XYZ file of C-alpha atoms in Angstrom:
740
model
C -63.475 -26.847 62.677
C -63.091 -25.189 66.043
C -62.007 -25.635 69.363
C -65.113 -24.264 70.926
C -65.847 -20.966 72.710
C -63.169 -19.725 74.929
C -63.430 -19.912 78.895
C -65.872 -17.010 79.799
C -67.712 -16.546 76.425
C -71.248 -17.750 76.419
C -72.468 -19.866 73.538
C -74.945 -18.417 71.242
C -77.592 -20.105 69.136
C -76.236 -21.167 65.652
C -78.216 -20.546 62.388
C -78.638 -22.652 59.428
C -77.338 -21.099 56.196
C -78.991 -22.766 52.842
C -76.741 -23.682 50.473
C -78.548 -21.799 47.727
C -81.502 -19.141 47.188
C -84.141 -19.238 44.710
C -83.868 -17.220 41.384
C -80.101 -17.955 40.655
C -78.857 -18.130 37.067
C -78.448 -21.592 35.686
C -75.431 -23.577 36.129
C -72.609 -23.738 33.291
C -69.105 -23.711 32.906
C -67.355 -20.122 32.917
C -66.592 -18.961 29.482
C -63.177 -17.153 30.340
C -60.087 -18.301 32.465
C -59.435 -16.778 35.793
C -56.471 -14.773 34.458
C -58.851 -12.782 32.141
C -61.675 -11.730 34.803
C -59.283 -11.207 37.711
C -55.990 -9.393 38.020
C -54.610 -8.982 41.490
C -53.289 -5.509 40.399
C -56.552 -4.185 39.623
C -57.706 -5.017 43.331
C -54.485 -3.873 45.145
C -55.893 -0.741 46.750
C -59.184 -2.530 47.658
C -57.082 -5.224 49.538
C -55.589 -2.677 51.296
C -58.580 -0.429 52.219
C -60.664 -3.371 53.758
C -58.369 -3.874 56.427
C -59.481 -0.642 57.807
C -63.003 -1.588 58.513
C -64.050 -0.410 62.116
C -64.960 -3.244 64.459
C -68.319 -1.184 65.033
C -69.404 -2.287 61.342
C -69.688 -5.920 62.727
C -73.103 -5.594 64.090
C -74.951 -5.115 60.697
C -74.485 -6.819 57.104
C -75.243 -4.066 55.178
C -73.107 -1.384 57.056
C -70.149 -3.639 56.849
C -70.777 -4.732 53.059
C -71.303 -0.978 52.139
C -68.012 -0.123 53.355
C -65.842 -3.085 52.228
C -67.423 -2.816 48.629
C -66.999 1.066 48.475
C -64.122 0.938 45.745
C -65.295 -1.863 43.747
C -66.419 -1.025 40.220
C -67.906 -4.545 39.455
C -68.976 -7.678 41.035
C -65.574 -9.392 40.679
C -63.931 -6.715 42.814
C -67.044 -6.755 45.307
C -66.419 -10.688 45.851
C -62.565 -9.870 46.137
C -63.045 -7.072 48.889
C -65.274 -9.698 50.762
C -62.802 -12.303 50.480
C -59.839 -10.072 51.398
C -61.769 -8.677 54.481
C -62.598 -12.165 55.771
C -58.850 -13.046 55.221
C -58.051 -10.057 57.602
C -60.259 -11.342 60.463
C -58.550 -13.380 63.028
C -61.873 -15.249 63.874
C -60.539 -18.005 66.172
C -58.191 -15.806 68.042
C -60.704 -13.052 68.501
C -62.606 -12.724 71.983
C -66.314 -12.197 71.855
C -68.223 -10.067 74.430
C -71.222 -11.917 76.145
C -73.323 -9.074 74.597
C -72.886 -10.749 71.154
C -75.863 -13.187 71.203
C -77.203 -12.691 67.634
C -75.764 -15.295 64.822
C -77.556 -13.324 62.258
C -75.014 -10.589 62.480
C -71.307 -10.644 61.214
C -69.961 -10.763 64.835
C -72.248 -13.405 65.923
C -71.691 -15.710 63.082
C -68.026 -15.295 63.858
C -68.583 -16.485 66.968
C -70.619 -19.504 65.973
C -67.453 -20.159 63.881
C -65.072 -20.139 66.819
C -67.484 -22.212 68.975
C -67.671 -24.934 66.190
C -71.194 -24.397 65.018
C -70.488 -22.154 61.930
C -68.124 -22.147 58.869
C -66.026 -19.904 56.787
C -67.844 -21.310 53.634
C -71.227 -20.474 55.063
C -69.856 -16.928 56.279
C -68.585 -16.017 52.983
C -71.972 -17.216 51.274
C -73.801 -14.827 53.875
C -71.143 -11.763 53.090
C -71.733 -12.390 49.207
C -75.541 -12.499 49.475
C -75.670 -9.480 51.381
C -73.792 -7.768 48.707
C -76.245 -9.204 46.201
C -73.870 -11.554 44.826
C -75.487 -15.209 44.143
C -73.558 -17.611 45.921
C -74.007 -21.370 46.119
C -72.385 -23.574 48.970
C -71.102 -26.818 47.106
C -70.559 -30.145 48.847
C -68.394 -32.959 47.645
C -65.338 -34.894 48.072
C -61.940 -32.906 48.719
C -58.464 -34.078 49.005
C -57.422 -32.377 52.082
C -54.534 -33.025 54.258
C -55.861 -36.732 55.587
C -55.744 -37.601 51.953
C -53.003 -40.055 50.689
C -52.173 -40.227 47.254
C -54.048 -43.189 45.436
C -56.588 -43.701 48.097
C -59.570 -45.228 46.482
C -61.916 -44.417 49.646
C -63.171 -40.957 49.919
C -66.479 -41.300 51.790
C -64.694 -39.815 54.897
C -63.075 -36.854 53.392
C -65.605 -34.511 52.474
C -65.488 -30.587 52.001
C -67.576 -27.541 51.062
C -66.689 -24.633 49.007
C -68.708 -21.803 47.017
C -69.478 -20.729 43.755
C -70.163 -16.948 43.060
C -71.551 -15.562 39.863
C -69.777 -12.644 38.620
C -68.927 -11.529 35.240
C -71.898 -13.324 33.856
C -70.338 -16.689 35.085
C -70.169 -19.156 37.846
C -66.830 -19.077 39.484
C -65.301 -21.467 42.411
C -63.957 -20.121 45.826
C -62.769 -22.416 48.482
C -62.318 -19.802 51.089
C -61.570 -21.968 53.852
C -58.745 -23.413 52.390
C -57.703 -20.158 51.175
C -57.599 -18.648 54.527
C -56.667 -21.493 56.806
C -53.781 -23.716 56.580
C -52.882 -26.938 58.504
C -49.129 -26.763 58.955
C -47.040 -30.038 60.282
C -49.608 -32.651 59.615
C -48.551 -36.081 59.037
C -50.804 -39.594 59.025
C -47.546 -41.375 59.531
C -47.009 -44.965 58.319
C -44.411 -44.222 55.939
C -40.825 -44.684 56.363
C -38.462 -42.333 54.296
C -35.515 -44.133 52.483
C -34.185 -41.710 49.949
C -34.239 -37.742 49.789
C -32.472 -35.573 47.336
C -30.056 -38.363 46.476
C -29.239 -39.134 49.948
C -29.991 -42.660 51.840
C -32.485 -42.218 55.015
C -34.155 -44.667 57.147
C -36.565 -42.513 59.055
C -40.203 -43.494 59.972
C -42.915 -40.620 59.861
C -44.492 -39.921 63.084
C -48.260 -39.137 62.894
C -48.844 -35.479 63.878
C -51.961 -33.444 63.934
C -50.319 -30.165 63.051
C -51.346 -26.726 63.713
C -53.618 -24.479 61.919
C -52.323 -21.351 60.544
C -53.686 -18.134 59.000
C -52.962 -17.334 55.358
C -54.091 -16.013 52.043
C -53.719 -18.429 49.337
C -55.316 -16.967 46.065
C -55.080 -20.150 44.224
C -58.519 -21.147 45.689
C -60.104 -17.506 44.707
C -61.864 -18.003 41.450
C -60.163 -21.208 40.636
C -60.514 -22.354 36.951
C -62.666 -25.559 37.280
C -60.278 -27.914 35.144
C -57.630 -27.072 37.988
C -59.989 -27.243 41.011
C -61.410 -30.633 39.858
C -58.012 -32.486 40.628
C -58.591 -31.473 44.438
C -62.503 -31.215 44.982
C -65.392 -33.250 43.326
C -68.907 -31.910 43.712
C -71.542 -34.444 44.552
C -73.758 -32.740 41.849
C -72.122 -33.154 38.526
C -73.197 -29.874 37.049
C -71.414 -28.005 40.108
C -68.053 -29.267 38.533
C -68.704 -26.484 36.161
C -66.814 -28.730 33.457
C -68.133 -29.623 29.942
C -67.480 -33.222 30.807
C -67.946 -33.713 34.392
C -65.236 -36.442 35.928
C -66.458 -39.527 37.415
C -65.448 -40.556 41.105
C -63.026 -43.201 39.570
C -61.353 -40.737 37.307
C -61.125 -38.199 40.327
C -59.388 -40.795 42.623
C -56.774 -41.914 40.039
C -55.554 -38.862 38.638
C -52.043 -37.509 40.132
C -52.270 -35.441 43.259
C -50.784 -32.388 42.272
C -49.952 -29.515 44.407
C -51.993 -26.218 43.623
C -48.377 -24.593 43.025
C -48.131 -27.121 39.922
C -50.278 -25.263 37.938
C -48.433 -22.076 37.609
C -44.810 -23.727 38.169
C -43.927 -23.967 34.590
C -43.709 -27.854 34.712
C -46.225 -30.230 32.786
C -46.428 -33.818 33.647
C -45.639 -35.765 30.237
C -45.439 -39.481 31.475
C -48.576 -41.489 32.805
C -51.273 -39.053 34.244
C -52.155 -41.485 37.130
C -52.043 -41.360 41.023
C -50.600 -44.941 40.946
C -47.975 -46.223 38.830
C -47.060 -49.614 38.375
C -43.346 -50.757 37.804
C -42.255 -51.973 34.544
C -39.144 -54.123 34.162
C -38.422 -52.894 38.056
C -38.668 -49.309 37.286
C -40.999 -46.311 37.149
C -40.223 -42.929 35.059
C -42.008 -39.777 36.014
C -41.350 -37.078 33.277
C -42.090 -33.473 32.870
C -41.595 -30.641 30.300
C -40.542 -27.137 31.090
C -39.144 -24.172 29.275
C -35.981 -24.199 27.876
C -35.322 -20.533 29.131
C -35.369 -21.590 32.868
C -32.505 -23.672 34.524
C -35.111 -26.104 36.112
C -34.193 -29.199 37.852
C -36.187 -32.005 39.939
C -35.853 -33.106 43.381
C -37.528 -35.889 45.353
C -38.406 -37.649 48.473
C -38.945 -41.396 48.306
C -40.905 -43.121 50.968
C -42.004 -46.905 51.391
C -45.006 -48.399 53.180
C -43.108 -51.162 55.010
C -46.573 -52.575 56.589
C -48.359 -53.212 53.626
C -45.295 -54.133 51.165
C -44.837 -57.828 50.158
C -40.922 -57.376 50.996
C -39.019 -55.461 53.364
C -35.919 -53.214 52.876
C -32.893 -55.310 54.086
C -31.200 -53.092 57.153
C -27.910 -52.905 55.305
C -29.487 -51.750 52.267
C -29.086 -47.778 51.445
C -31.266 -46.499 49.099
C -28.936 -43.132 47.814
C -28.621 -44.374 44.132
C -31.965 -46.092 43.243
C -33.560 -42.743 42.077
C -31.779 -40.807 39.105
C -32.651 -37.599 37.137
C -32.171 -37.514 33.638
C -33.601 -35.334 30.343
C -32.443 -32.312 28.390
C -32.712 -28.624 28.333
C -36.727 -28.707 28.450
C -37.652 -32.182 29.721
C -37.012 -33.722 33.066
C -37.550 -37.134 34.266
C -37.025 -38.937 37.561
C -36.323 -43.158 37.141
C -36.867 -44.994 40.342
C -35.083 -48.592 40.137
C -36.740 -50.945 42.952
C -34.488 -52.924 45.065
C -37.772 -55.005 46.322
C -41.245 -55.526 45.848
C -43.511 -53.133 47.629
C -45.367 -50.092 47.704
C -43.538 -46.652 47.668
C -44.532 -42.847 47.400
C -42.332 -40.261 45.727
C -42.953 -36.436 46.467
C -41.778 -34.645 43.365
C -40.443 -30.830 43.723
C -39.401 -28.696 41.006
C -37.234 -25.794 40.667
C -37.354 -23.044 38.042
C -37.824 -19.690 39.439
C -38.374 -21.118 42.940
C -38.584 -24.605 44.385
C -42.008 -25.831 44.891
C -43.599 -29.045 45.503
C -45.406 -30.342 42.172
C -46.881 -33.912 42.638
C -46.912 -36.864 44.731
C -47.284 -40.474 43.445
C -47.909 -43.993 44.691
C -45.447 -46.529 43.096
C -46.490 -50.100 43.084
C -43.620 -52.703 42.366
C -44.147 -56.153 41.960
C -41.639 -57.102 39.176
C -38.056 -56.511 40.592
C -35.315 -57.635 38.244
C -32.784 -60.291 39.242
C -29.471 -58.818 41.241
C -30.799 -55.371 40.853
C -27.878 -52.820 41.666
C -27.942 -49.007 42.575
C -26.927 -46.764 39.878
C -23.232 -45.965 39.514
C -23.804 -42.254 40.240
C -26.495 -40.061 41.348
C -25.334 -36.716 40.112
C -27.327 -33.614 41.461
C -27.661 -32.317 37.924
C -28.788 -35.480 36.456
C -27.897 -37.356 33.086
C -28.062 -35.824 29.853
C -26.998 -32.411 28.365
C -28.432 -29.310 30.346
C -28.072 -25.637 30.526
C -25.234 -25.889 32.756
C -22.971 -27.391 30.184
C -24.209 -24.767 27.449
C -23.512 -21.835 29.836
C -19.976 -23.208 30.319
C -19.566 -23.305 26.677
C -20.220 -26.884 25.621
C -22.564 -26.661 22.614
C -24.032 -28.836 19.976
C -24.106 -32.119 21.729
C -24.071 -35.254 19.588
C -25.949 -36.782 22.435
C -28.583 -35.124 24.202
C -30.392 -37.319 26.353
C -28.737 -38.991 29.214
C -29.089 -42.796 28.922
C -27.403 -44.621 26.333
C -27.663 -48.368 25.823
C -24.087 -49.847 24.907
C -22.529 -53.062 24.624
C -19.225 -54.520 26.298
C -16.287 -53.718 24.054
C -18.255 -50.696 22.211
C -16.417 -47.651 21.477
C -18.787 -44.528 22.015
C -17.860 -40.924 20.829
C -19.621 -37.859 22.013
C -19.015 -34.736 20.277
C -19.550 -31.097 21.228
C -18.658 -27.719 20.065
C -16.826 -25.420 22.433
C -15.746 -21.861 21.782
C -14.327 -21.056 25.359
C -11.360 -21.977 27.189
C -11.987 -24.996 29.516
C -10.149 -27.530 31.215
C -12.137 -30.888 30.795
C -12.096 -33.729 33.023
C -13.673 -36.959 32.558
C -14.399 -39.887 34.673
C -16.045 -43.171 34.528
C -17.838 -44.473 37.380
C -18.972 -47.935 38.452
C -20.726 -49.503 41.046
C -17.739 -51.866 41.909
C -14.552 -50.365 40.356
C -12.963 -46.966 41.302
C -12.817 -44.499 38.610
C -9.079 -44.307 38.706
C -8.888 -47.836 37.706
C -11.082 -46.997 34.711
C -9.290 -43.919 33.773
C -7.614 -45.899 30.591
C -11.254 -46.150 29.087
C -12.167 -42.743 28.885
C -10.296 -39.824 27.007
C -11.168 -36.412 25.879
C -9.737 -34.722 23.021
C -9.759 -31.194 21.585
C -9.213 -29.957 18.052
C -10.173 -26.230 17.281
C -13.661 -25.925 18.355
C -14.323 -29.692 18.380
C -14.447 -31.697 21.495
C -14.464 -35.509 21.365
C -15.186 -37.606 24.523
C -14.453 -41.435 23.825
C -15.519 -44.382 26.181
C -14.492 -47.823 25.564
C -16.881 -49.887 27.430
C -15.109 -52.227 29.319
C -15.574 -56.011 28.891
C -14.848 -57.807 32.179
C -17.399 -56.170 34.606
C -20.480 -58.415 35.888
C -22.420 -55.413 35.848
C -21.720 -53.501 32.771
C -23.209 -50.010 33.732
C -21.217 -47.002 34.072
C -21.823 -43.184 34.590
C -19.617 -40.861 32.415
C -19.111 -37.769 34.192
C -17.838 -34.615 32.515
C -16.357 -31.785 34.607
C -14.917 -28.358 33.562
C -13.277 -25.380 34.850
C -11.864 -22.397 33.033
C -8.407 -22.871 31.631
C -5.405 -22.030 33.800
C -7.638 -22.357 36.850
C -6.381 -23.837 39.980
C -9.978 -24.253 41.161
C -12.072 -27.193 41.415
C -13.967 -28.533 38.645
C -17.487 -28.147 38.426
C -19.708 -31.109 37.276
C -21.495 -29.998 33.967
C -22.995 -32.897 32.112
C -23.493 -36.735 32.635
C -24.306 -39.810 30.696
C -25.518 -43.072 31.862
C -24.076 -46.108 29.842
C -26.141 -49.101 30.470
C -26.277 -52.512 29.067
C -30.193 -53.089 29.727
C -32.423 -52.432 26.883
C -35.450 -51.772 29.667
C -33.179 -48.867 30.527
C -33.438 -46.720 27.542
C -35.115 -43.366 27.611
C -36.391 -43.719 24.248
C -33.124 -43.556 22.186
C -29.791 -45.322 22.173
C -27.003 -42.783 21.280
C -28.491 -40.061 19.114
C -25.797 -38.933 16.742
C -22.592 -40.423 18.958
C -20.299 -42.614 16.923
C -19.913 -46.313 17.631
C -17.123 -48.852 16.699
C -17.796 -52.280 17.690
C -14.856 -55.104 17.957
C -17.166 -57.428 15.842
C -19.600 -56.710 12.874
C -23.055 -56.479 14.393
C -26.038 -58.725 12.763
C -28.633 -56.688 11.179
C -31.666 -56.443 13.315
C -34.013 -56.671 10.498
C -33.889 -58.286 7.150
C -31.661 -56.138 4.538
C -34.260 -55.886 2.001
C -37.011 -54.797 4.617
C -34.479 -51.897 5.740
C -33.624 -50.666 2.170
C -37.086 -50.552 1.258
C -38.181 -48.542 4.270
C -35.421 -46.349 3.606
C -36.385 -45.611 -0.030
C -39.994 -45.160 1.256
C -39.042 -42.613 3.702
C -36.879 -40.831 1.466
C -39.754 -40.232 -1.022
C -42.347 -39.606 2.060
C -40.643 -36.417 3.107
C -41.204 -37.412 6.821
C -38.341 -35.988 8.845
C -38.780 -38.221 11.655
C -39.508 -41.343 9.740
C -36.588 -40.638 7.472
C -34.180 -40.236 10.511
C -35.087 -43.597 12.064
C -34.918 -45.226 8.502
C -31.228 -43.674 8.240
C -30.431 -44.795 11.710
C -31.576 -48.460 11.485
C -29.853 -48.501 7.974
C -26.794 -47.246 9.706
C -26.993 -49.551 12.650
C -27.340 -52.625 10.504
C -23.906 -51.625 8.436
C -25.512 -52.108 5.014
C -23.722 -51.083 1.873
C -24.981 -47.850 0.608
C -25.764 -48.504 -3.147
C -26.538 -44.820 -3.476
C -29.818 -45.331 -1.165
C -28.053 -43.862 1.839
C -26.355 -40.944 0.120
C -29.989 -39.957 -1.427
C -31.588 -40.615 1.820
C -29.012 -38.189 3.499
C -29.131 -35.555 0.771
C -33.008 -35.547 1.198
C -32.921 -35.341 4.907
C -30.477 -32.216 4.730
C -32.841 -30.580 2.467
C -35.972 -31.270 4.637
C -34.160 -29.707 7.789
C -32.866 -26.428 5.795
C -36.516 -26.301 4.588
C -37.783 -26.354 8.151
C -35.322 -23.959 9.320
C -36.147 -21.416 6.521
C -39.781 -21.877 7.609
C -38.922 -21.032 11.314
C -36.728 -18.048 10.368
C -39.495 -16.635 8.341
C -41.990 -16.955 11.116
C -39.586 -15.310 13.883
C -41.189 -17.410 16.129
C -39.109 -18.808 19.206
C -40.986 -22.091 19.618
C -40.941 -22.863 16.031
C -37.123 -22.057 16.093
C -36.297 -24.084 18.845
C -38.102 -27.293 17.504
C -36.270 -26.757 14.124
C -32.850 -26.276 15.523
C -33.263 -28.921 18.188
C -34.444 -31.328 15.516
C -31.210 -30.256 13.438
C -28.975 -30.762 16.111
C -30.447 -34.118 16.928
C -30.219 -35.185 13.332
C -27.962 -37.777 11.631
C -26.851 -35.033 9.085
C -26.104 -32.423 11.992
C -22.481 -32.130 11.053
C -23.381 -31.174 7.327
C -26.144 -28.765 8.676
C -23.772 -26.987 10.843
C -21.917 -25.858 7.857
C -24.814 -24.364 6.157
C -25.519 -20.513 6.017
C -29.087 -21.393 6.796
C -28.631 -23.168 10.139
C -26.232 -20.265 11.392
C -29.090 -17.791 10.657
C -31.403 -20.026 12.557
C -29.096 -20.465 15.389
C -28.304 -16.608 15.488
C -32.134 -15.549 15.263
C -32.942 -18.261 18.306
C -30.310 -16.448 20.290
C -31.661 -13.178 19.671
C -35.237 -14.020 20.285
C -34.089 -16.270 23.518
C -32.402 -12.818 24.868
C -35.782 -10.737 24.047
C -37.857 -13.490 25.676
C -35.394 -13.167 28.734
C -35.708 -9.298 28.495
C -39.576 -9.780 28.444
C -39.341 -11.870 31.449
C -37.948 -9.327 33.758
C -40.806 -6.993 32.584
C -43.064 -9.766 33.585
C -41.551 -10.239 37.063
C -42.903 -6.624 37.725
C -46.118 -6.842 39.601
C -49.029 -4.793 38.177
C -49.313 -2.528 41.432
C -45.648 -1.296 40.665
C -46.784 -0.251 37.219
C -49.751 1.379 38.868
C -47.346 3.249 41.331
C -45.768 4.734 38.210
C -49.014 5.404 36.788
C -50.179 7.417 39.948
C -47.276 9.959 39.832
C -48.610 13.314 39.215
C -45.202 14.768 38.875
C -42.544 12.155 38.306
C -39.015 12.607 38.742
C -37.209 13.652 35.417
C -35.529 10.032 35.600
C -38.716 8.364 35.499
C -40.221 10.447 32.649
C -37.036 9.662 30.694
C -37.233 6.301 31.219
C -40.792 5.822 30.383
C -40.147 8.029 27.203
C -37.407 5.642 26.106
C -39.527 2.607 26.619
C -42.491 4.124 24.847
C -40.483 5.250 21.656
C -39.035 1.686 21.405
C -42.793 0.347 21.224
C -43.375 2.863 18.406
C -45.287 6.027 20.191
C -44.304 9.359 18.868
C -41.881 11.460 20.825
C -43.879 14.636 20.422
C -46.935 13.115 22.556
C -44.698 11.430 25.131
C -43.508 14.880 26.468
C -46.749 15.268 28.203
C -46.852 12.955 31.189
C -50.345 12.769 31.142
C -50.202 11.034 27.791
C -47.832 8.496 29.291
C -50.443 8.168 32.164
C -52.989 7.157 29.598
C -50.713 4.674 27.932
C -49.997 3.279 31.266
C -53.999 2.662 31.917
C -54.562 0.877 28.803
C -55.829 -2.954 29.107
C -55.798 -6.199 26.949
C -53.576 -5.914 23.619
C -52.676 -2.615 24.356
C -51.177 -2.933 28.017
C -47.405 -2.077 28.199
C -47.063 -5.781 29.410
C -48.715 -7.299 26.240
C -46.931 -4.850 24.063
C -43.525 -5.768 25.553
C -44.464 -9.654 25.271
C -45.038 -9.281 21.689
C -42.371 -6.730 20.835
C -39.521 -7.834 18.209
C -36.567 -5.868 17.205
C -37.387 -6.468 13.659
C -40.134 -3.671 13.888
C -38.164 -1.194 15.728
C -37.244 1.801 13.821
C -33.542 3.134 13.813
C -34.600 6.614 14.629
C -36.744 5.830 17.561
C -33.629 3.748 18.792
C -31.744 6.550 18.611
C -33.952 8.907 20.560
C -34.578 6.452 23.037
C -30.816 6.055 23.564
C -30.799 9.637 24.013
C -33.228 9.828 26.843
C -31.602 7.153 28.518
C -27.947 8.425 28.176
C -28.567 10.779 31.086
C -29.893 8.235 33.351
C -28.026 6.510 36.114
C -29.375 2.733 36.371
C -28.873 2.503 40.182
C -30.300 6.005 40.924
C -33.452 5.201 38.665
C -34.099 1.958 40.644
C -33.534 4.097 44.022
C -36.279 6.499 42.792
C -38.634 3.590 41.326
C -38.080 -0.016 41.227
C -40.496 -0.169 38.311
C -38.847 2.641 36.245
C -35.589 0.693 37.028
C -36.914 -2.431 35.257
C -38.086 -0.542 32.150
C -34.602 1.170 32.015
C -32.986 -2.585 31.996
C -35.327 -3.416 29.137
C -34.760 -0.515 26.953
C -31.111 -0.437 27.551
C -30.911 -4.263 26.261
C -33.491 -3.455 23.549
C -31.244 -0.651 21.989
C -28.211 -2.695 22.717
C -29.911 -5.703 20.516
C -30.584 -2.991 17.797
C -27.117 -2.058 17.353
C -26.013 -5.461 17.382
C -28.406 -5.941 14.237
C -27.095 -2.954 12.576
C -23.432 -4.428 13.022
C -24.813 -7.615 11.481
C -24.089 -9.612 14.726
C -27.031 -11.221 16.537
């Protein structure tokens, strides 16, 4: 814990701090999420003020607590004040006078921490109890720096944290992990073999690391269902979960970083710390919002000491891991060249890059003559936001991995309404792309782009990467890689689909995979069922078998078209972005997508989806505002006219009456509102359909005389509201012109 008292400092007798006191409330899970009971913005002034506490208060708990909590309006804010004060104390760096001899004072207990006889956890408990806040010290297992993902023995990895009773519930605080970090620690024993697509062969060296002071608020009032991934209480009731975890479950869940929980990523593949290979590979998949340009990165390591086989010195692992997915899901696929034990550290990038999770990978079923992938593009395989931004839309093939056969002709179609020069390349492990140039073409007719690949028949390893690059038409600059597809022969390599809606021709007639009567019976049953997914699969299987129509296929496609239009109409009526995304994406991937593109319903849905995406983007800009900035606007007693004009325009769009907005005090009152009436919540739920034309015109009048750059100079918060209001007015004008 500590390094002992510094030279010249006299040691003092430590004290025992009981884990709990009599009369505490019963243990039960909290009724609300952390985000509902604690808002950092509400404590901004408290966080700042506690740092002014004079050192003279350190001899008495009551005097110290009275000063620290003087601005707190409730128990949550009292605990926050104590936590923030403790974060500001450099306990281990501080020099303590020989006169400090009583460990029952704040300064005395801080001295015991430095000499190694006290703990941050116990000190936090003492401070909370001095403020009459019930605080329990909890003991159990903790996945600290020495923990390795997949470890099955935790007897020596112990930790202690607290639970405080505030707002009618017990809530968890790991004050030591919040305030003291360990930088540069490494147990060693692993060899880094691939990182970010580049081959590496670097043995990690053991390092004790260095402690650093910090303030990581994830560990303050942490929700129990997140906390349990890191720490498990010995006593089940102090997990604060409705269904406590067994030790077996705790040891075998993924090793998430605390940043994972607000990263926007969600693990959708196997929820386990140890992943076993299947047919020589492992997949790790995440979902994320389609509105962010998210990607994955990784570091692959090998435990050479405990692996069945060793990596040959000549083998470089720069293309044994690939990224694939779509606009709202991303996956890493690891293909193993040898049997062994590996570890992968996964990072994700949405608004910022952060470590998401680590997994132990166990491979004991390497395929024969395994080869690296033909390419490991930085943007991965599959249709992505980069292609959409460049103007390639409505892809016939969304997913990045396609199972093909030698001699097969594969066509991938896009819509493109921008002027682009496209470059297509077919890449192979052993053959140059120049030698394969005759096997891939791209053609454009109006808005339609068709990329055609004839899968070569002569390769021993018939696996190819189709690379699509683009630049603006007429540009002499370099091409940007905007989309890639992996064309593979192995059924084990599919990511759940073969070729989506891409058309395929074969040099020989394919044999039906199942009996003709069975396929036709299922097609008829699926048509009657009205189940879109079932009907899609039935049509795809029927077409793949190249069976005669006899009217069944025509009827099925007609029914499928009707079902998709019905789903699109329902989503349009709801004006809900998630529902529209689901309905439009399903239409884009459908076997009847070409017909759907011709329908007015589809065009209306696409148009509305674009509008709601833009509104959400504008809303995200507002959500980037920190509450202290909003509080700053509220604190203005006599705001600059520019600020007043911007806030009048904002609230006019939100439906407030202009007459009342002339009074700054009324705007201040609106800014103070919380919950459903808060300005952030109102903007989150805003829809232009409810915007009155008169309010839009008046808001536009208020903004006309405002210069955006000058507004931002006067107030960053007002600048953000200016941008939001301007964008909303522009959307309103678009609606009036019938162009969304």
